[in-house]
mmCIF file of C-alpha atoms and ligand atoms in Angstrom:
data_model
loop_
_atom_site.group_PDB
_atom_site.id
_atom_site.type_symbol
_atom_site.label_atom_id
_atom_site.label_comp_id
_atom_site.label_asym_id
_atom_site.label_seq_id
_atom_site.Cartn_x
_atom_site.Cartn_y
_atom_site.Cartn_z
ATOM 1 C CA MET A 8 -6.507 90.105 13.732
ATOM 2 C CA THR A 9 -4.755 93.255 14.917
ATOM 3 C CA THR A 10 -1.036 93.343 14.224
ATOM 4 C CA LEU A 11 0.880 94.521 17.284
ATOM 5 C CA LEU A 12 4.498 94.180 16.274
ATOM 6 C CA THR A 13 6.156 94.312 12.890
ATOM 7 C CA ALA A 14 9.789 93.896 11.948
ATOM 8 C CA GLN A 15 10.575 94.899 8.380
ATOM 9 C CA ASP A 16 13.849 93.810 6.755
ATOM 10 C CA ILE A 17 15.873 94.023 9.971
ATOM 11 C CA SER A 18 19.578 93.224 9.802
ATOM 12 C CA VAL A 19 22.017 93.041 12.694
ATOM 13 C CA SER A 20 25.771 92.509 12.468
ATOM 14 C CA LEU A 21 27.809 92.129 15.628
ATOM 15 C CA SER A 22 31.201 92.135 13.961
ATOM 16 C CA ARG A 23 32.649 93.496 10.728
ATOM 17 C CA THR A 24 34.080 90.217 9.612
ATOM 18 C CA ALA A 25 31.396 87.684 10.510
ATOM 19 C CA PRO A 26 28.194 87.247 8.474
ATOM 20 C CA PRO A 27 25.194 89.149 9.886
ATOM 21 C CA VAL A 28 23.417 87.556 12.846
ATOM 22 C CA LEU A 29 20.083 88.652 11.381
ATOM 23 C CA ALA A 30 19.815 89.216 7.628
ATOM 24 C CA GLU A 31 16.801 91.254 6.507
ATOM 25 C CA LEU A 32 14.232 89.465 8.638
ATOM 26 C CA THR A 33 10.577 90.356 8.317
ATOM 27 C CA LEU A 34 7.908 89.192 10.736
ATOM 28 C CA GLU A 35 4.628 90.191 12.376
ATOM 29 C CA VAL A 36 3.025 89.330 15.681
ATOM 30 C CA ALA A 37 -0.749 89.662 16.120
ATOM 31 C CA GLN A 38 -2.755 90.330 19.239
ATOM 32 C CA GLY A 39 -3.511 87.109 21.126
ATOM 33 C CA GLU A 40 -0.874 85.161 19.233
ATOM 34 C CA THR A 41 2.087 83.192 20.546
ATOM 35 C CA LEU A 42 4.982 83.127 18.117
ATOM 36 C CA ALA A 43 7.756 80.729 19.086
ATOM 37 C CA VAL A 44 11.296 81.411 17.892
ATOM 38 C CA LEU A 45 13.461 78.339 17.520
ATOM 39 C CA GLY A 46 17.038 77.887 16.372
ATOM 40 C CA ALA A 47 20.266 76.262 17.490
ATOM 41 C CA SER A 48 22.437 78.057 20.027
ATOM 42 C CA GLY A 49 24.039 81.153 18.520
ATOM 43 C CA THR A 50 21.499 81.599 15.700
ATOM 44 C CA GLY A 51 20.457 85.026 16.960
ATOM 45 C CA LYS A 52 17.306 84.408 19.024
ATOM 46 C CA THR A 53 18.365 86.717 21.846
ATOM 47 C CA THR A 54 19.620 89.294 19.344
ATOM 48 C CA LEU A 55 16.222 89.187 17.643
ATOM 49 C CA ALA A 56 14.392 89.477 20.977
ATOM 50 C CA ARG A 57 16.433 92.516 22.007
ATOM 51 C CA THR A 58 15.948 94.126 18.607
ATOM 52 C CA LEU A 59 12.176 93.572 18.701
ATOM 53 C CA ALA A 60 12.067 95.114 22.179
ATOM 54 C CA GLY A 61 13.945 98.203 20.982
ATOM 55 C CA LEU A 62 16.979 97.483 23.155
ATOM 56 C CA ARG A 63 19.245 97.094 20.158
ATOM 57 C CA HIS A 64 18.962 99.114 16.988
ATOM 58 C CA PRO A 65 19.070 97.148 13.750
ATOM 59 C CA ASP A 66 21.622 98.164 11.090
ATOM 60 C CA THR A 67 18.826 98.202 8.534
ATOM 61 C CA GLY A 68 15.062 97.955 8.717
ATOM 62 C CA ARG A 69 12.565 98.980 11.315
ATOM 63 C CA VAL A 70 10.575 97.518 14.195
ATOM 64 C CA THR A 71 7.214 99.015 15.108
ATOM 65 C CA PHE A 72 4.930 98.331 18.045
ATOM 66 C CA ARG A 73 1.347 99.530 17.550
ATOM 67 C CA GLY A 74 2.672 101.533 14.611
ATOM 68 C CA VAL A 75 5.361 103.361 16.619
ATOM 69 C CA ASP A 76 9.054 102.753 15.928
ATOM 70 C CA VAL A 77 10.351 100.903 19.006
ATOM 71 C CA ARG A 78 13.360 103.209 19.155
ATOM 72 C CA HIS A 79 10.948 105.957 20.242
ATOM 73 C CA LEU A 80 9.430 103.986 23.111
ATOM 74 C CA GLY A 81 11.834 105.613 25.557
ATOM 75 C CA ALA A 82 10.175 109.008 25.066
ATOM 76 C CA ARG A 83 7.993 110.323 27.896
ATOM 77 C CA THR A 84 4.991 110.595 25.604
ATOM 78 C CA HIS A 85 5.151 106.849 24.957
ATOM 79 C CA ARG A 86 5.212 105.737 28.583
ATOM 80 C CA ALA A 87 1.915 103.822 28.418
ATOM 81 C CA LEU A 88 2.955 102.198 25.155
ATOM 82 C CA ARG A 89 6.274 101.166 26.670
ATOM 83 C CA CYS A 90 4.478 99.478 29.594
ATOM 84 C CA ASP A 91 2.488 97.512 27.040
ATOM 85 C CA LEU A 92 5.633 95.855 25.649
ATOM 86 C CA GLN A 93 7.560 93.815 28.202
ATOM 87 C CA MET A 94 10.567 91.564 27.974
ATOM 88 C CA ILE A 95 11.672 88.702 30.197
ATOM 89 C CA PHE A 96 15.390 88.072 29.841
ATOM 90 C CA GLN A 97 17.443 84.913 29.949
ATOM 91 C CA ASP A 98 19.333 86.472 32.865
ATOM 92 C CA PRO A 99 16.984 87.977 35.475
ATOM 93 C CA TYR A 100 19.759 90.084 37.033
ATOM 94 C CA SER A 101 19.753 92.371 34.039
ATOM 95 C CA SER A 102 16.068 93.264 34.458
ATOM 96 C CA LEU A 103 16.013 93.997 38.202
ATOM 97 C CA ASP A 104 17.572 97.069 39.775
ATOM 98 C CA PRO A 105 19.472 95.934 42.922
ATOM 99 C CA ARG A 106 18.636 99.193 44.748
ATOM 100 C CA GLN A 107 14.881 98.907 44.351
ATOM 101 C CA THR A 108 12.638 96.830 46.563
ATOM 102 C CA ILE A 109 10.571 94.299 44.672
ATOM 103 C CA GLY A 110 7.473 96.338 45.534
ATOM 104 C CA GLN A 111 8.992 99.412 43.868
ATOM 105 C CA ALA A 112 10.110 97.438 40.824
ATOM 106 C CA LEU A 113 6.654 95.933 40.335
ATOM 107 C CA ALA A 114 4.841 99.232 40.886
ATOM 108 C CA GLU A 115 6.707 100.907 37.993
ATOM 109 C CA PRO A 116 4.790 99.335 35.098
ATOM 110 C CA LEU A 117 1.546 100.102 36.990
ATOM 111 C CA LEU A 118 2.127 103.815 37.615
ATOM 112 C CA ALA A 119 0.710 104.826 34.248
ATOM 113 C CA ARG A 120 -2.431 102.716 34.582
ATOM 114 C CA ILE A 121 -3.404 102.410 38.246
ATOM 115 C CA GLN A 122 -3.509 105.748 40.086
ATOM 116 C CA ASP A 123 -4.306 104.492 43.557
ATOM 117 C CA SER A 124 -1.315 103.023 45.412
ATOM 118 C CA ALA A 125 -3.433 100.635 47.522
ATOM 119 C CA SER A 126 -4.893 99.156 44.322
ATOM 120 C CA ARG A 127 -1.386 98.811 42.921
ATOM 121 C CA THR A 128 -0.278 96.943 46.033
ATOM 122 C CA LEU A 129 -3.248 94.580 45.732
ATOM 123 C CA ARG A 130 -2.440 93.861 42.090
ATOM 124 C CA ILE A 131 1.204 93.193 42.966
ATOM 125 C CA GLU A 132 0.205 90.891 45.842
ATOM 126 C CA SER A 133 -2.025 88.961 43.501
ATOM 127 C CA ILE A 134 0.666 88.273 40.865
ATOM 128 C CA LEU A 135 3.269 87.392 43.543
ATOM 129 C CA HIS A 136 0.792 84.959 45.064
ATOM 130 C CA ALA A 137 0.026 83.448 41.645
ATOM 131 C CA LEU A 138 3.761 82.852 41.204
ATOM 132 C CA ALA A 139 4.030 81.259 44.669
ATOM 133 C CA LEU A 140 6.394 83.930 45.971
ATOM 134 C CA PRO A 141 6.481 84.657 49.720
ATOM 135 C CA ALA A 142 4.101 87.294 51.118
ATOM 136 C CA ASP A 143 6.942 89.573 52.297
ATOM 137 C CA THR A 144 8.553 89.667 48.825
ATOM 138 C CA GLN A 145 7.543 93.292 48.183
ATOM 139 C CA ALA A 146 9.675 94.712 51.003
ATOM 140 C CA ARG A 147 12.836 92.853 49.980
ATOM 141 C CA ARG A 148 15.539 93.459 47.341
ATOM 142 C CA PRO A 149 16.702 91.233 44.457
ATOM 143 C CA HIS A 150 19.870 89.904 46.186
ATOM 144 C CA GLU A 151 17.759 88.359 48.957
ATOM 145 C CA PHE A 152 16.264 85.824 46.557
ATOM 146 C CA SER A 153 17.425 82.628 44.865
ATOM 147 C CA GLY A 154 18.015 82.571 41.118
ATOM 148 C CA GLY A 155 14.696 80.826 40.509
ATOM 149 C CA GLN A 156 12.808 83.246 42.742
ATOM 150 C CA ARG A 157 14.434 86.191 40.972
ATOM 151 C CA GLN A 158 13.359 84.806 37.631
ATOM 152 C CA ARG A 159 9.793 84.563 38.938
ATOM 153 C CA ILE A 160 10.023 88.176 40.158
ATOM 154 C CA ALA A 161 11.151 89.274 36.688
ATOM 155 C CA ILE A 162 8.183 87.392 35.231
ATOM 156 C CA ALA A 163 5.855 89.049 37.759
ATOM 157 C CA ARG A 164 7.235 92.457 36.797
ATOM 158 C CA ALA A 165 6.615 91.796 33.109
ATOM 159 C CA LEU A 166 3.056 90.559 33.665
ATOM 160 C CA VAL A 167 1.756 92.726 36.501
ATOM 161 C CA GLY A 168 0.553 95.542 34.212
ATOM 162 C CA GLU A 169 -1.218 93.101 31.856
ATOM 163 C CA PRO A 170 0.853 94.160 28.830
ATOM 164 C CA ALA A 171 -0.207 93.656 25.229
ATOM 165 C CA LEU A 172 3.014 91.875 24.254
ATOM 166 C CA VAL A 173 5.667 89.964 26.173
ATOM 167 C CA ILE A 174 8.940 88.900 24.600
ATOM 168 C CA ALA A 175 10.106 85.952 26.681
ATOM 169 C CA ASP A 176 13.682 84.753 26.086
ATOM 170 C CA GLU A 177 14.103 81.359 27.789
ATOM 171 C CA ALA A 178 11.929 82.807 30.542
ATOM 172 C CA VAL A 179 10.994 79.500 32.158
ATOM 173 C CA SER A 180 13.947 77.308 31.187
ATOM 174 C CA ALA A 181 15.716 77.573 34.537
ATOM 175 C CA LEU A 182 12.600 76.958 36.641
ATOM 176 C CA ASP A 183 11.671 73.588 38.102
ATOM 177 C CA ALA A 184 8.796 71.717 36.459
ATOM 178 C CA SER A 185 5.999 72.688 38.845
ATOM 179 C CA VAL A 186 6.907 76.385 38.853
ATOM 180 C CA GLN A 187 7.324 76.280 35.078
ATOM 181 C CA ALA A 188 3.812 74.862 34.681
ATOM 182 C CA ARG A 189 2.457 77.575 36.960
ATOM 183 C CA VAL A 190 4.089 80.337 34.869
ATOM 184 C CA LEU A 191 2.870 78.843 31.587
ATOM 185 C CA ASN A 192 -0.670 78.667 32.965
ATOM 186 C CA ILE A 193 -0.537 82.318 34.025
ATOM 187 C CA LEU A 194 0.602 83.267 30.512
ATOM 188 C CA LEU A 195 -2.185 81.242 28.910
ATOM 189 C CA GLU A 196 -4.758 82.674 31.323
ATOM 190 C CA GLN A 197 -3.670 86.268 30.554
ATOM 191 C CA GLN A 198 -3.749 85.460 26.869
ATOM 192 C CA ARG A 199 -7.349 84.218 27.100
ATOM 193 C CA ARG A 200 -8.457 87.128 29.264
ATOM 194 C CA THR A 201 -6.590 90.097 27.760
ATOM 195 C CA GLY A 202 -5.398 88.936 24.336
ATOM 196 C CA LEU A 203 -1.739 88.952 25.399
ATOM 197 C CA ALA A 204 0.658 88.296 22.520
ATOM 198 C CA LEU A 205 3.879 86.398 23.141
ATOM 199 C CA VAL A 206 7.188 86.061 21.377
ATOM 200 C CA PHE A 207 8.322 82.886 23.035
ATOM 201 C CA ILE A 208 11.931 81.757 22.797
ATOM 202 C CA SER A 209 12.613 78.303 24.161
ATOM 203 C CA HIS A 210 14.698 75.260 23.363
ATOM 204 C CA ASP A 211 12.097 73.018 25.019
ATOM 205 C CA MET A 212 10.079 71.547 22.162
ATOM 206 C CA ALA A 213 7.311 70.200 24.411
ATOM 207 C CA VAL A 214 6.785 73.653 25.916
ATOM 208 C CA VAL A 215 6.827 75.285 22.477
ATOM 209 C CA ARG A 216 4.259 72.814 21.158
ATOM 210 C CA HIS A 217 2.057 73.464 24.172
ATOM 211 C CA MET A 218 2.278 77.262 24.006
ATOM 212 C CA ALA A 219 2.764 78.426 20.417
ATOM 213 C CA HIS A 220 0.285 79.066 17.629
ATOM 214 C CA ARG A 221 3.039 79.695 15.122
ATOM 215 C CA VAL A 222 6.720 78.808 14.948
ATOM 216 C CA ILE A 223 9.652 80.360 13.139
ATOM 217 C CA VAL A 224 13.097 78.801 12.930
ATOM 218 C CA LEU A 225 16.277 80.858 12.576
ATOM 219 C CA ASP A 226 19.373 79.623 10.782
ATOM 220 C CA LYS A 227 22.339 81.611 9.473
ATOM 221 C CA GLY A 228 20.535 84.917 9.837
ATOM 222 C CA HIS A 229 17.367 83.856 8.034
ATOM 223 C CA ILE A 230 13.909 82.583 8.882
ATOM 224 C CA VAL A 231 14.087 79.129 7.322
ATOM 225 C CA GLU A 232 10.726 77.891 8.574
ATOM 226 C CA ASP A 233 7.498 79.733 9.367
ATOM 227 C CA GLY A 234 4.205 77.972 9.949
ATOM 228 C CA PRO A 235 1.464 76.846 12.317
ATOM 229 C CA THR A 236 2.922 74.885 15.246
ATOM 230 C CA GLU A 237 1.384 71.515 14.433
ATOM 231 C CA LYS A 238 2.437 71.734 10.804
ATOM 232 C CA VAL A 239 6.022 72.614 11.718
ATOM 233 C CA PHE A 240 6.208 69.753 14.216
ATOM 234 C CA THR A 241 4.623 67.112 12.012
ATOM 235 C CA ALA A 242 5.901 68.172 8.570
ATOM 236 C CA PRO A 243 9.018 70.333 8.997
ATOM 237 C CA GLN A 244 10.300 71.797 5.735
ATOM 238 C CA ALA A 245 13.777 73.051 6.636
ATOM 239 C CA VAL A 246 16.840 70.952 7.460
ATOM 240 C CA ALA A 247 17.474 73.145 10.515
ATOM 241 C CA THR A 248 13.968 72.389 11.838
ATOM 242 C CA ARG A 249 14.384 68.645 11.371
ATOM 243 C CA ARG A 250 17.702 68.786 13.228
ATOM 244 C CA LEU A 251 16.120 70.597 16.160
ATOM 245 C CA LEU A 252 13.239 68.136 16.331
ATOM 246 C CA GLN A 253 15.556 65.132 16.068
ATOM 247 C CA ALA A 254 17.805 66.502 18.805
ATOM 248 C CA ALA A 255 14.780 66.858 21.073
ATOM 249 C CA ALA A 256 13.288 63.424 20.337
HETATM 250 N N1 LIG B 8 28.262 91.217 22.199
HETATM 251 C C1 LIG B 8 28.529 90.415 21.165
HETATM 252 N N2 LIG B 8 29.577 90.652 20.354
HETATM 253 C C2 LIG B 8 29.855 89.871 19.306
HETATM 254 N N3 LIG B 8 29.145 88.784 18.987
HETATM 255 C C3 LIG B 8 28.092 88.480 19.762
HETATM 256 C C4 LIG B 8 27.720 89.263 20.891
HETATM 257 N N4 LIG B 8 26.635 88.717 21.461
HETATM 258 C C5 LIG B 8 26.315 87.636 20.719
HETATM 259 N N5 LIG B 8 27.202 87.479 19.700
HETATM 260 C C6 LIG B 8 27.157 86.456 18.652
HETATM 261 O O1 LIG B 8 25.928 86.628 17.973
HETATM 262 C C7 LIG B 8 25.360 85.378 17.622
HETATM 263 C C8 LIG B 8 23.932 85.311 18.121
HETATM 264 O O2 LIG B 8 23.891 85.333 19.531
HETATM 265 P P1 LIG B 8 22.546 85.207 20.320
HETATM 266 O O3 LIG B 8 22.845 85.403 21.748
HETATM 267 O O4 LIG B 8 21.534 86.100 19.700
HETATM 268 O O5 LIG B 8 22.147 83.675 20.010
HETATM 269 P P2 LIG B 8 21.002 82.764 20.650
HETATM 270 O O6 LIG B 8 20.270 82.146 19.506
HETATM 271 O O7 LIG B 8 20.214 83.551 21.618
HETATM 272 O O8 LIG B 8 21.822 81.606 21.390
HETATM 273 P P3 LIG B 8 21.429 80.754 22.717
HETATM 274 O O9 LIG B 8 20.446 79.706 22.261
HETATM 275 O O10 LIG B 8 22.718 80.137 23.121
HETATM 276 O O11 LIG B 8 20.871 81.692 23.741
HETATM 277 C C9 LIG B 8 26.281 84.322 18.217
HETATM 278 O O12 LIG B 8 27.019 83.787 17.176
HETATM 279 C C10 LIG B 8 27.139 85.069 19.195
HETATM 280 O O13 LIG B 8 28.420 84.528 19.217
HETATM 281 MG MG1 LIG B 9 19.863 83.395 23.645
#
């Protein structure tokens, strides 16, 4: 399998006095794979997600996407590569520009790959429809939507360009059950069709079991568990994993 993303010995400290949030973590994500990241609140899942996406620079170590250091993804020459790595945040406000219409926001990741604006509009209509968003969504701005609708718009923006990798940090947690199922099905469908890889952060064990091929568990800066989903759920090795599973039972 093709490796898309690698993190090699990455460490992140957020304060001088506290122990590091991430301590020399190493991981890989392959094309077509869903890697779930579990861990109690405050164990660094969001910090890891942001570091993998190149939004935060690690104190040590390196993250590469298709062999390119993610800190270089901002360069003009890497525009297509950048579109191929998308992130869905816990807080959808941070990923949507209030001044842009939704149509403009969703066209951005398509500019590099679909030249014709009518074709772009069709693609955007199709993903908005799949996410059960109103037909006039494209002309409106983020503040005109509910929190749940905004989250769906952020998801649409991440998926519209059919990226190679999506890092999803509690992307569906705030959505009601039927919308959540719809989003998960879209992710699975894209994965089957395009080989989408996912880094999937969720505290919902049922969703993780349904979605993930592989699971890692974070505790005190380290990966304390790493294995195939069924194995982790049925025969957890680490104390932290057993705690999480017990809390969810
Ligand atoms: N800006 C910051 N400055 C200092 N410490 C921070 C900052 N942001 C997060 N932290 C600390 O870093 C640690 C990891 O936070 P992070 O948000 O990555 O955890 P998380 O696993 O995503 O938690 P949750 O499940 O609640 O979303 C926490 O202990 C938190 O207190
Ligand atoms: Mg978090």
